[in-house]
Amino acid sequence: MAQTEVVSTCVDRKWKERSIFSMLNSLMEKGVLKESGFVRSGKTYARTFEPAMSHAEYLAVLIAAQLPVNEYPALLQALLRNADVTPELQKELRAVLRETCH
């Protein structure tokens, strides 16, 4: 999305247009967004943005900042208790663990 699209999407926004610039720049500094190009916007060009990480990666960053590493097994156990763990998912989880924990 371009900054102008963000503004037009947020119809009921309570912040000023200049605040959106600050917010987008802050999200880029935090690694949540990245610049993906430019589009024509009136007589000038506007930057376009896209996510810099997946939803799962973002949640992992949040959790890693809050949860000590020694509590990861309990987190994984709690997640799996609240999921429908099919044999296919079990196989995929095992593969991820083998691949990640060499």
PDB file of C-alpha atoms in Angstrom:
ATOM      1  CA  MET A   1       0.000   0.000   0.000  1.00  0.00           C
ATOM      2  CA  ALA A   2       1.031   3.551  -0.560  1.00  0.00           C
ATOM      3  CA  GLN A   3       0.803   6.093   2.233  1.00  0.00           C
ATOM      4  CA  THR A   4      -2.164   7.723   0.468  1.00  0.00           C
ATOM      5  CA  GLU A   5      -3.940   4.352   0.409  1.00  0.00           C
ATOM      6  CA  VAL A   6      -3.329   3.965   4.150  1.00  0.00           C
ATOM      7  CA  VAL A   7      -4.915   7.389   4.692  1.00  0.00           C
ATOM      8  CA  SER A   8      -7.933   6.599   2.508  1.00  0.00           C
ATOM      9  CA  THR A   9      -8.398   3.149   4.095  1.00  0.00           C
ATOM     10  CA  CYS A  10      -8.529   4.611   7.598  1.00  0.00           C
ATOM     11  CA  VAL A  11     -11.784   6.516   7.098  1.00  0.00           C
ATOM     12  CA  ASP A  12     -12.588   6.778  10.808  1.00  0.00           C
ATOM     13  CA  ARG A  13      -9.019   7.646  11.764  1.00  0.00           C
ATOM     14  CA  LYS A  14      -8.475   9.843  14.757  1.00  0.00           C
ATOM     15  CA  TRP A  15      -4.900  10.844  13.865  1.00  0.00           C
ATOM     16  CA  LYS A  16      -3.563  13.437  11.476  1.00  0.00           C
ATOM     17  CA  GLU A  17      -2.063  12.584   8.114  1.00  0.00           C
ATOM     18  CA  ARG A  18       1.419  13.579   9.327  1.00  0.00           C
ATOM     19  CA  SER A  19       1.088  11.060  12.152  1.00  0.00           C
ATOM     20  CA  ILE A  20       0.754   8.327   9.536  1.00  0.00           C
ATOM     21  CA  PHE A  21       4.186   9.248   8.131  1.00  0.00           C
ATOM     22  CA  SER A  22       5.664   8.897  11.612  1.00  0.00           C
ATOM     23  CA  MET A  23       3.852   5.615  12.221  1.00  0.00           C
ATOM     24  CA  LEU A  24       5.009   4.105   8.908  1.00  0.00           C
ATOM     25  CA  ASN A  25       8.604   5.198   9.512  1.00  0.00           C
ATOM     26  CA  SER A  26       8.483   3.779  13.041  1.00  0.00           C
ATOM     27  CA  LEU A  27       7.147   0.442  11.751  1.00  0.00           C
ATOM     28  CA  MET A  28       9.978   0.346   9.190  1.00  0.00           C
ATOM     29  CA  GLU A  29      12.570   1.055  11.900  1.00  0.00           C
ATOM     30  CA  LYS A  30      11.124  -1.817  13.952  1.00  0.00           C
ATOM     31  CA  GLY A  31      11.348  -4.156  10.952  1.00  0.00           C
ATOM     32  CA  VAL A  32       7.594  -4.698  10.693  1.00  0.00           C
ATOM     33  CA  LEU A  33       7.202  -2.920   7.333  1.00  0.00           C
ATOM     34  CA  LYS A  34       9.501  -2.484   4.386  1.00  0.00           C
ATOM     35  CA  GLU A  35       9.437  -0.164   1.424  1.00  0.00           C
ATOM     36  CA  SER A  36       8.431  -2.090  -1.674  1.00  0.00           C
ATOM     37  CA  GLY A  37       8.492   0.576  -4.377  1.00  0.00           C
ATOM     38  CA  PHE A  38       6.875   3.742  -5.613  1.00  0.00           C
ATOM     39  CA  VAL A  39       3.565   4.628  -7.283  1.00  0.00           C
ATOM     40  CA  ARG A  40       2.360   7.761  -8.973  1.00  0.00           C
ATOM     41  CA  SER A  41       0.336   9.878  -6.556  1.00  0.00           C
ATOM     42  CA  GLY A  42      -0.964  13.048  -8.173  1.00  0.00           C
ATOM     43  CA  LYS A  43       2.009  15.030  -9.462  1.00  0.00           C
ATOM     44  CA  THR A  44       4.544  13.164  -7.319  1.00  0.00           C
ATOM     45  CA  TYR A  45       5.446   9.631  -6.350  1.00  0.00           C
ATOM     46  CA  ALA A  46       4.578   7.875  -3.111  1.00  0.00           C
ATOM     47  CA  ARG A  47       6.421   5.037  -1.430  1.00  0.00           C
ATOM     48  CA  THR A  48       4.604   1.741  -1.147  1.00  0.00           C
ATOM     49  CA  PHE A  49       4.927  -0.602   1.799  1.00  0.00           C
ATOM     50  CA  GLU A  50       4.489  -4.272   2.526  1.00  0.00           C
ATOM     51  CA  PRO A  51       4.937  -6.486   5.577  1.00  0.00           C
ATOM     52  CA  ALA A  52       8.563  -7.289   6.348  1.00  0.00           C
ATOM     53  CA  MET A  53       7.627 -10.465   8.207  1.00  0.00           C
ATOM     54  CA  SER A  54       4.800 -12.956   8.403  1.00  0.00           C
ATOM     55  CA  HIS A  55       2.162 -12.879  11.120  1.00  0.00           C
ATOM     56  CA  ALA A  56       3.796 -15.895  12.768  1.00  0.00           C
ATOM     57  CA  GLU A  57       7.224 -14.213  12.690  1.00  0.00           C
ATOM     58  CA  TYR A  58       5.759 -11.062  14.248  1.00  0.00           C
ATOM     59  CA  LEU A  59       4.141 -13.052  17.060  1.00  0.00           C
ATOM     60  CA  ALA A  60       7.421 -14.906  17.620  1.00  0.00           C
ATOM     61  CA  VAL A  61       9.260 -11.579  18.001  1.00  0.00           C
ATOM     62  CA  LEU A  62       6.692 -10.423  20.556  1.00  0.00           C
ATOM     63  CA  ILE A  63       6.866 -13.671  22.507  1.00  0.00           C
ATOM     64  CA  ALA A  64      10.668 -13.809  22.416  1.00  0.00           C
ATOM     65  CA  ALA A  65      10.776 -10.317  23.917  1.00  0.00           C
ATOM     66  CA  GLN A  66       8.488 -11.332  26.790  1.00  0.00           C
ATOM     67  CA  LEU A  67       9.159 -14.975  27.563  1.00  0.00           C
ATOM     68  CA  PRO A  68      12.377 -16.494  28.907  1.00  0.00           C
ATOM     69  CA  VAL A  69      13.826 -19.226  26.686  1.00  0.00           C
ATOM     70  CA  ASN A  70      13.460 -21.834  29.431  1.00  0.00           C
ATOM     71  CA  GLU A  71       9.660 -21.363  29.220  1.00  0.00           C
ATOM     72  CA  TYR A  72       9.472 -22.178  25.479  1.00  0.00           C
ATOM     73  CA  PRO A  73       8.617 -25.865  26.097  1.00  0.00           C
ATOM     74  CA  ALA A  74       5.640 -24.815  28.250  1.00  0.00           C
ATOM     75  CA  LEU A  75       4.565 -22.347  25.558  1.00  0.00           C
ATOM     76  CA  LEU A  76       4.755 -25.018  22.875  1.00  0.00           C
ATOM     77  CA  GLN A  77       2.817 -27.433  25.073  1.00  0.00           C
ATOM     78  CA  ALA A  78       0.113 -24.798  25.706  1.00  0.00           C
ATOM     79  CA  LEU A  79      -0.140 -24.013  21.983  1.00  0.00           C
ATOM     80  CA  LEU A  80      -0.468 -27.674  21.069  1.00  0.00           C
ATOM     81  CA  ARG A  81      -3.145 -28.240  23.731  1.00  0.00           C
ATOM     82  CA  ASN A  82      -5.225 -25.558  22.038  1.00  0.00           C
ATOM     83  CA  ALA A  83      -4.798 -26.872  18.490  1.00  0.00           C
ATOM     84  CA  ASP A  84      -6.171 -29.727  16.464  1.00  0.00           C
ATOM     85  CA  VAL A  85      -2.893 -31.619  16.059  1.00  0.00           C
ATOM     86  CA  THR A  86      -3.346 -33.933  13.102  1.00  0.00           C
ATOM     87  CA  PRO A  87      -0.785 -36.570  12.106  1.00  0.00           C
ATOM     88  CA  GLU A  88       0.205 -34.308   9.189  1.00  0.00           C
ATOM     89  CA  LEU A  89       0.839 -31.396  11.567  1.00  0.00           C
ATOM     90  CA  GLN A  90       2.856 -33.655  13.878  1.00  0.00           C
ATOM     91  CA  LYS A  91       5.028 -34.675  10.920  1.00  0.00           C
ATOM     92  CA  GLU A  92       5.524 -31.054   9.902  1.00  0.00           C
ATOM     93  CA  LEU A  93       6.400 -30.022  13.470  1.00  0.00           C
ATOM     94  CA  ARG A  94       8.974 -32.809  13.751  1.00  0.00           C
ATOM     95  CA  ALA A  95      10.537 -31.705  10.453  1.00  0.00           C
ATOM     96  CA  VAL A  96      10.714 -28.086  11.645  1.00  0.00           C
ATOM     97  CA  LEU A  97      12.372 -29.138  14.908  1.00  0.00           C
ATOM     98  CA  ARG A  98      14.936 -31.313  13.087  1.00  0.00           C
ATOM     99  CA  GLU A  99      15.674 -28.542  10.584  1.00  0.00           C
ATOM    100  CA  THR A 100      15.906 -25.760  13.177  1.00  0.00           C
ATOM    101  CA  CYS A 101      17.730 -27.561  15.973  1.00  0.00           C
ATOM    102  CA  HIS A 102      20.807 -28.950  14.202  1.00  0.00           C
TER     103      HIS A 102
END
